[in-house]
Coordinates of C-alpha atoms in Angstrom, one line a residue:
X8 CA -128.8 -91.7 94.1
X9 CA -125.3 -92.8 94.9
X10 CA -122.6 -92.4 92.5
X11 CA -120.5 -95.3 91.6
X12 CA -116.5 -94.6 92.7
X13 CA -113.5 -96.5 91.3
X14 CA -112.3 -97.1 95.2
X15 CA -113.2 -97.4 98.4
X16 CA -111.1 -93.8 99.9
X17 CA -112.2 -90.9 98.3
X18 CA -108.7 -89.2 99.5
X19 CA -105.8 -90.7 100.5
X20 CA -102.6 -88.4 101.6
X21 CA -99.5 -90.5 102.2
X22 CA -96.6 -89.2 104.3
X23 CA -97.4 -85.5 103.1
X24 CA -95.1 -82.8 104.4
X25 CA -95.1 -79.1 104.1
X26 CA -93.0 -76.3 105.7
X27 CA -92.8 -73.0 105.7
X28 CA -89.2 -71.5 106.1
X29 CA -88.1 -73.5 109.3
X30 CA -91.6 -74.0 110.6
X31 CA -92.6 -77.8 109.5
X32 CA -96.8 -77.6 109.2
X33 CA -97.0 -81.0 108.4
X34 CA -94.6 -83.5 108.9
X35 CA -95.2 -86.9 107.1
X36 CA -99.0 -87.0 107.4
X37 CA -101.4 -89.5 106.1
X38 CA -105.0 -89.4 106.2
X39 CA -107.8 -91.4 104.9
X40 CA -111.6 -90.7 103.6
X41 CA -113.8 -92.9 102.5
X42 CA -116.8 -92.3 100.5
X43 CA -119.9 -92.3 102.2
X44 CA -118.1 -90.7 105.6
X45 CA -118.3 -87.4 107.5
X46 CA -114.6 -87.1 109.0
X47 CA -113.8 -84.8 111.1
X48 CA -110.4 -83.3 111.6
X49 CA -109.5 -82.1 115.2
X50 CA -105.7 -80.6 116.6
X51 CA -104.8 -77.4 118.5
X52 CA -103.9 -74.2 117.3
X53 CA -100.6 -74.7 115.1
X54 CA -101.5 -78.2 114.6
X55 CA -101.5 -78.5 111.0
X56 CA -105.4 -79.1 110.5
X57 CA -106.0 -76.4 107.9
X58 CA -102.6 -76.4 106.0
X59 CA -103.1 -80.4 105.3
X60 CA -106.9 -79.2 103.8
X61 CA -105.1 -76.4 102.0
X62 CA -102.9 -78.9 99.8
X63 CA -106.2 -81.0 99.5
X64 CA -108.0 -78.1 98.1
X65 CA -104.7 -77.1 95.8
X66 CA -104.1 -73.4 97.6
X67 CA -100.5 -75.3 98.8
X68 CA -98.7 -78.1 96.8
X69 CA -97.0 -80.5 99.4
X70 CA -92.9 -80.7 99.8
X71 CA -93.1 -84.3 100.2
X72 CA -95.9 -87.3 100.2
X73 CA -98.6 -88.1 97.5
X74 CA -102.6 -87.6 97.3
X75 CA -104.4 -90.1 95.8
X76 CA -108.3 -89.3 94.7
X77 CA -110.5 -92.3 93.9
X78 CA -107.6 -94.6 93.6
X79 CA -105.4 -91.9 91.5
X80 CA -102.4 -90.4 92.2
X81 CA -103.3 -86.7 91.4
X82 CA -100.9 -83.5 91.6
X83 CA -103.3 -81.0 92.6
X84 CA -101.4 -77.6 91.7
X85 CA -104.6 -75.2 92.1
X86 CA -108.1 -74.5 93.7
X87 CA -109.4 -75.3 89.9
X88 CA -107.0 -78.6 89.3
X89 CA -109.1 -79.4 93.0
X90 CA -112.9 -78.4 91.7
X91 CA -111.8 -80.6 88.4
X92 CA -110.8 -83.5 91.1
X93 CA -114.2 -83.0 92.7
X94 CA -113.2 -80.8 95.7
X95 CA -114.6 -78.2 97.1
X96 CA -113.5 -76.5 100.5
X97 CA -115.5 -73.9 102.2
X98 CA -113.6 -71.4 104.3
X99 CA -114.4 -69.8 107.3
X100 CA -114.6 -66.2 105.6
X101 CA -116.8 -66.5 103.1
X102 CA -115.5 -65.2 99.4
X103 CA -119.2 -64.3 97.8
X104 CA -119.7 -60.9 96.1
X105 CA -122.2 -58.8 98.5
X106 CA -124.0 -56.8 95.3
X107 CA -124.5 -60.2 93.4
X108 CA -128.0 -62.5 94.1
X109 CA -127.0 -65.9 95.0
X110 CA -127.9 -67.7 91.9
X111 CA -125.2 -64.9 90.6
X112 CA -122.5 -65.8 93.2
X113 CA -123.1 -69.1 92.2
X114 CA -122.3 -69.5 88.3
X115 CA -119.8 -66.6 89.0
X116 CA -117.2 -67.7 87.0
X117 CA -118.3 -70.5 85.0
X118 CA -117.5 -71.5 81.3
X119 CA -120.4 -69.5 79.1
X120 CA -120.6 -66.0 80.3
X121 CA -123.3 -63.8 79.3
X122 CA -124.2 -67.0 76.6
X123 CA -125.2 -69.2 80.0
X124 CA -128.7 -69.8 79.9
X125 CA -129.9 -68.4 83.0
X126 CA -133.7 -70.1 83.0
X127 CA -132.1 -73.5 83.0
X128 CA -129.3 -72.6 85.5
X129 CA -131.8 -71.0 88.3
X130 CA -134.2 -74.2 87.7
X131 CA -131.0 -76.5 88.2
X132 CA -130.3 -74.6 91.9
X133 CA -133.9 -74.4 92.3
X134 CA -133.6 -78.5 92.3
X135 CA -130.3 -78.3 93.9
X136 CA -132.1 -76.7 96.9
X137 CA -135.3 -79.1 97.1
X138 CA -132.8 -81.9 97.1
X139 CA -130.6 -80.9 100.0
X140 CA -133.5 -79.3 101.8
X141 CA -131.6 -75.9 101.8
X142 CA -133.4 -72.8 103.3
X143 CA -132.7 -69.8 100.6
X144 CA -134.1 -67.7 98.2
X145 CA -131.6 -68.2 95.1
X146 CA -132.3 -64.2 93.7
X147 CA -132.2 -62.9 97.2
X148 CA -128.9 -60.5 97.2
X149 CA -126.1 -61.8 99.5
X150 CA -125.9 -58.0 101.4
X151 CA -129.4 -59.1 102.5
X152 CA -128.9 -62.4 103.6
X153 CA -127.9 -64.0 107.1
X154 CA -124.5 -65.6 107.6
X155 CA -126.0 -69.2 107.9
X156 CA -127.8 -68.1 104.7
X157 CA -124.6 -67.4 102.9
X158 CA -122.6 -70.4 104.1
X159 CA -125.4 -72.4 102.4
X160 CA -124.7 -70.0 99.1
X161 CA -120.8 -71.7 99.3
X162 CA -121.8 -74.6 99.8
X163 CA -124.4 -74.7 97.0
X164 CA -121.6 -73.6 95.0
X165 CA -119.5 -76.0 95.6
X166 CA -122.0 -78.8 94.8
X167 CA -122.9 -76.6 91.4
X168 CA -119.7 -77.0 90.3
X169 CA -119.1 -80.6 91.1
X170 CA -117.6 -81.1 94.1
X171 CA -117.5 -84.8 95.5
X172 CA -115.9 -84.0 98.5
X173 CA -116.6 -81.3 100.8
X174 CA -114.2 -79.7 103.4
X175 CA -115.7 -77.4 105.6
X176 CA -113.8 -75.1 108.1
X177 CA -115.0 -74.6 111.5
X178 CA -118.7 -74.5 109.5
X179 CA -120.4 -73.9 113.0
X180 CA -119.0 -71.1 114.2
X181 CA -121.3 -68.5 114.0
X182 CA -124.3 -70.6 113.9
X183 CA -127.0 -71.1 116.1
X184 CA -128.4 -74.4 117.5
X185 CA -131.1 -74.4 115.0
X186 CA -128.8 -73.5 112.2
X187 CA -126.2 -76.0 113.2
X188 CA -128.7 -78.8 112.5
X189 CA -129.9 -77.7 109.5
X190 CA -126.4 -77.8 107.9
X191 CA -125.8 -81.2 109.6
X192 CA -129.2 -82.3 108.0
X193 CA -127.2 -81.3 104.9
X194 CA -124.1 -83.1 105.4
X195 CA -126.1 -86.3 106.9
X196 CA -127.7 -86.3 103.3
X197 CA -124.3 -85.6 101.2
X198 CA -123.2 -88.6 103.3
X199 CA -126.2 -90.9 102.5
X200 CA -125.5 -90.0 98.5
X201 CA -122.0 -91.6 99.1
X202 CA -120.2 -88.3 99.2
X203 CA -117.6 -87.4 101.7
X204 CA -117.5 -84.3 103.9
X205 CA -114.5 -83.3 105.7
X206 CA -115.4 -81.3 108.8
X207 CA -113.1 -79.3 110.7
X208 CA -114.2 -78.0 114.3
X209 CA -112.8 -77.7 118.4
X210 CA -116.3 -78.4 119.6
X211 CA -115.9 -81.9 119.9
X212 CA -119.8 -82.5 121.2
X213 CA -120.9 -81.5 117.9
X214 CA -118.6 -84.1 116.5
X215 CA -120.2 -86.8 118.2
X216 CA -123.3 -85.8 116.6
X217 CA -122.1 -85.7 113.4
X218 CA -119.0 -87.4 112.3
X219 CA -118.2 -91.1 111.8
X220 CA -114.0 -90.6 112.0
X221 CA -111.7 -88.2 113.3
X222 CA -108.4 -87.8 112.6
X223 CA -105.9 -86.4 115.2
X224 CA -103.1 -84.1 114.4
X225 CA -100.5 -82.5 116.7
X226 CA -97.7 -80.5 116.5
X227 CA -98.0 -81.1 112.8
X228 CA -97.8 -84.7 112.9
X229 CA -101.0 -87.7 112.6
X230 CA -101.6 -89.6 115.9
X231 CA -104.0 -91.4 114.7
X232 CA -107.8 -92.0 113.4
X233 CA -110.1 -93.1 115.8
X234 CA -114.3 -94.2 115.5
X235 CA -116.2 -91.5 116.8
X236 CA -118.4 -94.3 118.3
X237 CA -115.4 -95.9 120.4
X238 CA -114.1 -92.9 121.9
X239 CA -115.4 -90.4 125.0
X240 CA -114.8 -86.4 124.6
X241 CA -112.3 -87.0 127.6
X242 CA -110.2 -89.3 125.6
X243 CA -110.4 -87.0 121.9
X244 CA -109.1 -84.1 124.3
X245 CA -106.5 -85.8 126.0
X246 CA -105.3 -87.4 122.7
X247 CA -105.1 -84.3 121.0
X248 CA -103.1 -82.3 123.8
X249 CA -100.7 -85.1 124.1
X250 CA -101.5 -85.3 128.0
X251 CA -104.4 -86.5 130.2
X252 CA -107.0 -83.5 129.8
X253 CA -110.4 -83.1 131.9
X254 CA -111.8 -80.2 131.0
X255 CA -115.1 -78.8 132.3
X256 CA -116.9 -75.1 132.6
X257 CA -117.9 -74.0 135.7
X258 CA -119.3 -71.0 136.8
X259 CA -118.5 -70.3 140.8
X260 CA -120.0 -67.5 142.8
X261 CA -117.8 -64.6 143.6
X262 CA -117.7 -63.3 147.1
X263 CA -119.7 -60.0 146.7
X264 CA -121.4 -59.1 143.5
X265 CA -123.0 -55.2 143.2
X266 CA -123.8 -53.2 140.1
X267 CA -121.7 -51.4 138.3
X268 CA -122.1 -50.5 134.6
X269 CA -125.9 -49.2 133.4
X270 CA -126.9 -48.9 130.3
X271 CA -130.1 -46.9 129.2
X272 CA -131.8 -46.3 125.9
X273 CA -128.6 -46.7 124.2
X274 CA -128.7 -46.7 120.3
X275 CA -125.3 -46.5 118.3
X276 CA -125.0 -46.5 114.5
X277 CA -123.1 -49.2 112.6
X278 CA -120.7 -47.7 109.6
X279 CA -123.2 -48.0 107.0
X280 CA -125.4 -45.4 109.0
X281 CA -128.1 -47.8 110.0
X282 CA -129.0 -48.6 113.2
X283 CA -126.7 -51.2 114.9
X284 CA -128.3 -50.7 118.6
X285 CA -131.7 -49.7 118.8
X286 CA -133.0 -48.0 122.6
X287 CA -130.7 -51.0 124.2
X288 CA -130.8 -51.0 128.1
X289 CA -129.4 -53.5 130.7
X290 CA -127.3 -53.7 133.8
X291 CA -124.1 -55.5 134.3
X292 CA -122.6 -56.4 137.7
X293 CA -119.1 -56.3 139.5
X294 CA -118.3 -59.9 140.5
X295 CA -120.1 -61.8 137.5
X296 CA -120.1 -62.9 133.8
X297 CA -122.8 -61.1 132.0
X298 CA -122.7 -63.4 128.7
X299 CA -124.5 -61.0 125.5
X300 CA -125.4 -64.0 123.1
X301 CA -126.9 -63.3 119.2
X302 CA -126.3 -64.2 115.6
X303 CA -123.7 -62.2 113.4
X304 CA -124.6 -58.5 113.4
X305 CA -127.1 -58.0 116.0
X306 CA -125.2 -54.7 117.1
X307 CA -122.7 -56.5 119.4
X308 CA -119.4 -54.9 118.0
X309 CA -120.7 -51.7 117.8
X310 CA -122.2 -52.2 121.6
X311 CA -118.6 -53.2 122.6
X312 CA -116.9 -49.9 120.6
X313 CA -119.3 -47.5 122.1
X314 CA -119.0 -49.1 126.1
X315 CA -115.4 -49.2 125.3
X316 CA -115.5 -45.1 124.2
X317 CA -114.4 -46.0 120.8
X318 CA -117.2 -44.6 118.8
X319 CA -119.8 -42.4 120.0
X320 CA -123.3 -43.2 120.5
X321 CA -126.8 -41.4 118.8
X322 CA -128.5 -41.3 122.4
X323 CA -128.4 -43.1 125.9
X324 CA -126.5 -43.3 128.8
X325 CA -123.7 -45.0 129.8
X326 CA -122.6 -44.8 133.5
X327 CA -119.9 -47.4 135.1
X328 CA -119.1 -47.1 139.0
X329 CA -122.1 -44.3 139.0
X330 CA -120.0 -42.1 136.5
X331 CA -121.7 -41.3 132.7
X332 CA -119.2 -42.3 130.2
X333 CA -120.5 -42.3 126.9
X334 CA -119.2 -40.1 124.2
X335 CA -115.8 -39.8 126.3
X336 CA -112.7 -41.4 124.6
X337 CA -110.8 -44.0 126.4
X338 CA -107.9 -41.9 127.6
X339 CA -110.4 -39.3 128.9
X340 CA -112.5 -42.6 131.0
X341 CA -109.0 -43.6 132.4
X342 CA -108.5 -40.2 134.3
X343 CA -111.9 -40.3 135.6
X344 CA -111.0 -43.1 137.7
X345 CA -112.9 -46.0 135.2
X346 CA -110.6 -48.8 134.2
X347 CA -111.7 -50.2 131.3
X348 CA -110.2 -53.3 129.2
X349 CA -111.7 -53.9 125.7
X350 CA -110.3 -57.4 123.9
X351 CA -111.8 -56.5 120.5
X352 CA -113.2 -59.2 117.5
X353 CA -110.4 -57.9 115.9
X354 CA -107.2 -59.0 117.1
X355 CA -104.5 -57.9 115.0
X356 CA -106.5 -55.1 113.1
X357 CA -107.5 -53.4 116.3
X358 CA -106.2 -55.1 119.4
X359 CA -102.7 -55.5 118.8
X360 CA -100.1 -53.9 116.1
X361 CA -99.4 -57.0 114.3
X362 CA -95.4 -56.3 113.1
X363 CA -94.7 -55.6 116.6
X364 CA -93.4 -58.1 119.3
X365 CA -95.0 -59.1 122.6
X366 CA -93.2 -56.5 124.6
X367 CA -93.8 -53.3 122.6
X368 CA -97.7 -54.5 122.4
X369 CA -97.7 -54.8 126.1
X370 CA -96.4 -51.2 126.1
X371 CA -99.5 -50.3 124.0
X372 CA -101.9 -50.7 127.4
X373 CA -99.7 -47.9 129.3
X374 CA -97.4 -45.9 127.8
X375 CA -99.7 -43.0 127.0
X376 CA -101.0 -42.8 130.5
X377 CA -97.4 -42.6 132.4
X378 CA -97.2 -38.7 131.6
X379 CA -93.3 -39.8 131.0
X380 CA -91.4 -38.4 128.0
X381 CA -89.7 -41.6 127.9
X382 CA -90.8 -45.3 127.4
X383 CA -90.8 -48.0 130.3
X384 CA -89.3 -51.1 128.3
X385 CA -87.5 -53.1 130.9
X386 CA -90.9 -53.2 132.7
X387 CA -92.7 -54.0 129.1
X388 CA -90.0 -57.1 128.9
X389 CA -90.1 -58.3 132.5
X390 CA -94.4 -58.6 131.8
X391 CA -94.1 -60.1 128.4
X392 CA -91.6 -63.0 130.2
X393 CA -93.6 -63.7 133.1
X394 CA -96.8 -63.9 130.6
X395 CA -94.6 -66.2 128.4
X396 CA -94.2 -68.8 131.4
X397 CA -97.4 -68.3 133.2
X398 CA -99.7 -68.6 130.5
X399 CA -97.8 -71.2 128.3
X400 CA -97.4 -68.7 125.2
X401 CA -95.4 -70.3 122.4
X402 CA -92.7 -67.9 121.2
X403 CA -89.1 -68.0 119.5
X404 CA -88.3 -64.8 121.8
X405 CA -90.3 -61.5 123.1
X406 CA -88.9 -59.2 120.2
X407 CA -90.6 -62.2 116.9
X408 CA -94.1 -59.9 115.2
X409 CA -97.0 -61.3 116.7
X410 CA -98.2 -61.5 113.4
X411 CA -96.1 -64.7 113.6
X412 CA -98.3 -66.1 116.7
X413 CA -100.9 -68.8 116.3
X414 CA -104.8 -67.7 117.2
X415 CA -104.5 -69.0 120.9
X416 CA -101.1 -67.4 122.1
X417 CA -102.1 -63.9 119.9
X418 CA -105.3 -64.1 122.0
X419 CA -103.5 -65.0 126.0
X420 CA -100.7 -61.5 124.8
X421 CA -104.1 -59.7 123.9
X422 CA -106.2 -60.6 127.1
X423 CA -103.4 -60.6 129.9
X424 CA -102.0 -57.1 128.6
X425 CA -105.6 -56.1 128.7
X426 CA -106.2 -57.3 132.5
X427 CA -102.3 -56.8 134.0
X428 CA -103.4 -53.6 135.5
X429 CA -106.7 -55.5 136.8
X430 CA -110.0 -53.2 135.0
X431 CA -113.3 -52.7 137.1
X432 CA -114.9 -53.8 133.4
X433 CA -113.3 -56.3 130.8
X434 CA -115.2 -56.5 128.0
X435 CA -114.7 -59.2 126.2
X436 CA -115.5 -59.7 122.4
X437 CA -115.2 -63.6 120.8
X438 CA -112.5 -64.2 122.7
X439 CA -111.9 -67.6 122.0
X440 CA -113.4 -67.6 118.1
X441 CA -111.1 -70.0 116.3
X442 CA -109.1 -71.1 119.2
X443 CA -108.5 -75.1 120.1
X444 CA -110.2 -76.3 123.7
X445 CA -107.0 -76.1 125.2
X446 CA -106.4 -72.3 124.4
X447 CA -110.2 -71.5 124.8
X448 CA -110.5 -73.5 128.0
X449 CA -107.0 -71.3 129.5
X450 CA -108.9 -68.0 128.0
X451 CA -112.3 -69.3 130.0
X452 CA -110.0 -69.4 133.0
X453 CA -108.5 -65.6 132.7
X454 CA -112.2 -64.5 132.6
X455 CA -113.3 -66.4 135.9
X456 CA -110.7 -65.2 138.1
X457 CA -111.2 -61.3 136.8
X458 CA -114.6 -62.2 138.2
X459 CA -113.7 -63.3 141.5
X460 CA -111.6 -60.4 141.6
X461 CA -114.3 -58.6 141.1
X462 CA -114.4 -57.3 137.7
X463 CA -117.5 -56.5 135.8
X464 CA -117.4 -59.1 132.9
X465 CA -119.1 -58.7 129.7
X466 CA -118.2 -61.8 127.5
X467 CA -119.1 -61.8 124.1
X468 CA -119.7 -64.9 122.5
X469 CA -120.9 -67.5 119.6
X470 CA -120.2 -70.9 121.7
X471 CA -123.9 -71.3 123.7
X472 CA -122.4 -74.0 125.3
X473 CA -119.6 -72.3 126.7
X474 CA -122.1 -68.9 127.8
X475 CA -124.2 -71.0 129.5
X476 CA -120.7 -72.9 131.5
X477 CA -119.3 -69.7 132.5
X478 CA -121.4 -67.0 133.0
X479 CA -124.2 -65.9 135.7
X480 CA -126.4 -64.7 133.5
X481 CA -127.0 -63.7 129.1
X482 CA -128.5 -60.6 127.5
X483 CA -129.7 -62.2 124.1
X484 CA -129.8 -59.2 121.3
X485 CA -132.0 -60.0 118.5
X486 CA -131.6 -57.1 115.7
X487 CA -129.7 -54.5 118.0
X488 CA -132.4 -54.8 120.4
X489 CA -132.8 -57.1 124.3
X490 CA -134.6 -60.3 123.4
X491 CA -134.6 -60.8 127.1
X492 CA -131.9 -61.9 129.9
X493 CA -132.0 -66.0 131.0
X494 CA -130.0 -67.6 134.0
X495 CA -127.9 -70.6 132.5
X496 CA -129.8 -73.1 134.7
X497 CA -133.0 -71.7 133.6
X498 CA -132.6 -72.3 130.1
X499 CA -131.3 -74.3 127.1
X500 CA -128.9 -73.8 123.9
X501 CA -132.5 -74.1 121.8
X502 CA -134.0 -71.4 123.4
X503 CA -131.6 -69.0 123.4
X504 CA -131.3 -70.0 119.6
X505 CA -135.0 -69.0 119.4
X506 CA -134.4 -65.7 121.1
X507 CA -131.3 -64.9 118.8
X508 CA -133.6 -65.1 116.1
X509 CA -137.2 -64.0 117.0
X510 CA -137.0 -62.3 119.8
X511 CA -138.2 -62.8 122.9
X512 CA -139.9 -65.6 123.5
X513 CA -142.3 -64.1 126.3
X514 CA -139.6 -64.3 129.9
X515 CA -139.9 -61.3 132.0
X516 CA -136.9 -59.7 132.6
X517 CA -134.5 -60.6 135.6
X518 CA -133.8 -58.9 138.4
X519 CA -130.6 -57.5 138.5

């Protein structure tokens, strides 16, 4: 049943501004929600998408401007001020307590304590969940539970405890096809109830299917707000890059493509002790894209570390360029003639050192290898200037903590250090997770010509849509193990959906 609301706009943010220091993340911004509307926000990296959210949810308060909720001007000064305004935002890293059930997670927090009575709470969820048409179990642990699974615990939450309005961040990210239209079965019904969902997100098809505005930011400031039904994808891109944008995947043949990296009954324990890969084999080949496609924690980061001769694996072989590799460290693969280049999940926790500037992580790549006693700088600066221009990166100088980059340009310094010295493998690991088109489409790019240079190219990813653009072929991994390998033009984002969940699904395995 609908709820009656005092005014038409659920939000309204007039000529809001916020800055940090002398960078300006929003610069006299207004945007508009109705009740009853999905709206989707959409801007590059840097743009100003989630800091506008973040004074809408009360983790910033705004230098300048005023927010209005329901036809009141409010001062929201805290995540709780928001939850007592009806909002609720739900962040891309989920902030649920592992060792707690969901029903747990849920009232965690509320007014009562140990005095809440539980029966009637877990029969109000129960209801919650019949009326959305969520797929949990309310006293199944959150340790246990998928990551599709605990997104629906945050957003549960967030209804729990009121919330009118709904902001989701990038909610798709790690989803598959089938779980993406679940949760936008979800937010269709939130819509029909007369709430209003706020939906941020670069994959603009899914926006079509979904959202009834968009609102365009860029370089901090609003553009404008457009009718998902009057606009084309061409015209959303080129309206949020500022310039006339095309942008397509494609997937061109190299000149000669031969194998190169084998991997045989290969099983590699995760942190906890479990196993991560489980009697994994496959072959990659120099001159192609092999995509690895599969839901959160199907083994892939611990398949990356051990090909990568971070960690060591329990059993298999690894041979690249005919040589066995596995259990040697990434120093010791160098000298045996193997040029490897890992761009891990992990950016600034493992990839780069994140108080350091552009040049001294380019140094990273090669000092250790030189056998010099002294450090090559002047090269290190000449790269990081030339990668500055070439690839666009957005800077104040070479010597400013990349700590200090957005997402897309701490991504280009990661991946061009990694392939300056041109690697017979680059692997690849969600390399453009949380990047805008722009910066994903310039990242697609860097992987396709290490291709048709002939680089073996294992490319990591959560975006089907993008897998099946780029690459010659996808290994799905269900549960550390092959589901199977499918040939982009031979299959669809459902059924590889299907595989990252069940298995295989009954194709024999391809030729390599």
């Amino acid at each position: 049943m609908k709820t009656v609301h005092a005014s038409e706009y659920a939000v309204q943010m007039k000529h809001c501004c916020k800055s940090f220091g002398r960078v300006v993340a929003n610069d006299n911004v207004d945007l508009r929600l109705k009740w009853g509307e999905i709206h989707a926000l959409l801007g590059e990296n840097g743009s100003g998408k989630t800091t506008l959210v973040n004074m809408l949810s009360g983790i910033y308060q705004p230098d300048d401007g005023e927010i209005w909720v329901d036809g009141n001007q409010a001062v929201i000064d805290s995540p709780k001020t928001a939850y007592q305004l009806g909002i609720g935002m739900i962040h891309q890293h989920f902030m649920l307590v592992d060792v707690l059930s969901a029903t747990e997670n849920i009232i965690l927090g509320q007014k009562g304590g140990v005095l809440l009575n539980r029966r009637k709470v877990s029969a109000e969820i129960c209801a919650m969940i019949d009326q959305y048409g969520f797929h949990i179990d309310p006293n199944r642990k959150i340790s246990e539970m998928s990551v599709s699974e605990k997104q629906t615990v945050e957003i549960i939450k967030a209804l729990y405890r009121g919330a009118e309005i709904l902001i989701l961040d990038e909610p798709t990210a790690v989803l598959t096809p089938q779980e993406t239209d679940r949760l936008f079965d979800v937010l269709r019904r939130m819509k029909d109830e007369g709430k209003c969902v706020v939906l941020i997100s670069h994959k603009i098809n899914e926006l079509f299917a979904v959202a009834d505005k968009v609102t365009i930011l860029r370089k901090g400031k609003f553009i404008e707000e457009l009718d998902m039904k009057a606009v084309t994808p061409d015209q959303l891109t080129s309206d949020m890059v500022g310039y006339p944008a095309k942008l397509s995947l494609n997937c061109p043949q190299s000149g000669e493509v031969k194998p190169y990296l084998s991997v045989r009954n290969l099983t590699v324990r995760g942190i906890s002790g479990a196993e991560s890969v489980k009697n994994l084999s496959f072959d990659a080949n120099a001159g192609e894209i092999l995509g690895i496609a599969g839901i959160a924690g199907s083994g892939q980061k611990e398949l990356c570390d051990a090909l990568a001769g971070i960690t060591v694996p329990e059993n298999g072989v690894i041979a690249a360029g005919g040589k066995e590799i596995q259990g040697m460290n990434p120093l010791s693969v160098y000298r045996a003639g193997i040029h490897i280049a890992y761009v891990p999940e992990d950016r600034l926790g493992m990839g780069l050192i994140p108080s350091m500037g552009m040049a001294e992580n380019v140094m990273l790549r090669s000092f250790e290898r030189t056998g010099s006693f002294f450090l090559d700088k002047k090269t290190a600066v000449q790269d990081s200037a030339r990668m500055v221009k070439e690839l666009d990166i957005a800077t104040p100088d070479l010597l400013t903590p990349v700590s200090r980059l957005s997402g897309g340009n701490v991504q280009k310094v990661l991946l061009e250090r990694e392939i300056q010295d041109h690697p017979q493998l680059l692997i690849a690991a969600y390399p453009v997770r949380g990047l805008d088109i722009g910066a994903s489409y310039k990242i697609y790019d860097m992987m396709t010509a290490e291709k048709l240079r002939g680089a073996c190219v294992l490319f990591i990813g959560e975006d089907l849509d993008a897998l099946l653009g780029i690459c010659d072929r996808i290994l799905v991994l269900c549960g550390g193990e092959a589901a199977g390998y499918v040939k982009p033009a031979e299959t669809t984002k459902n059924e590889i959906g299907y595989m990252m969940m069940n298995g295989s699904i009954g194709k024999e395995e391809m030729a390599v």
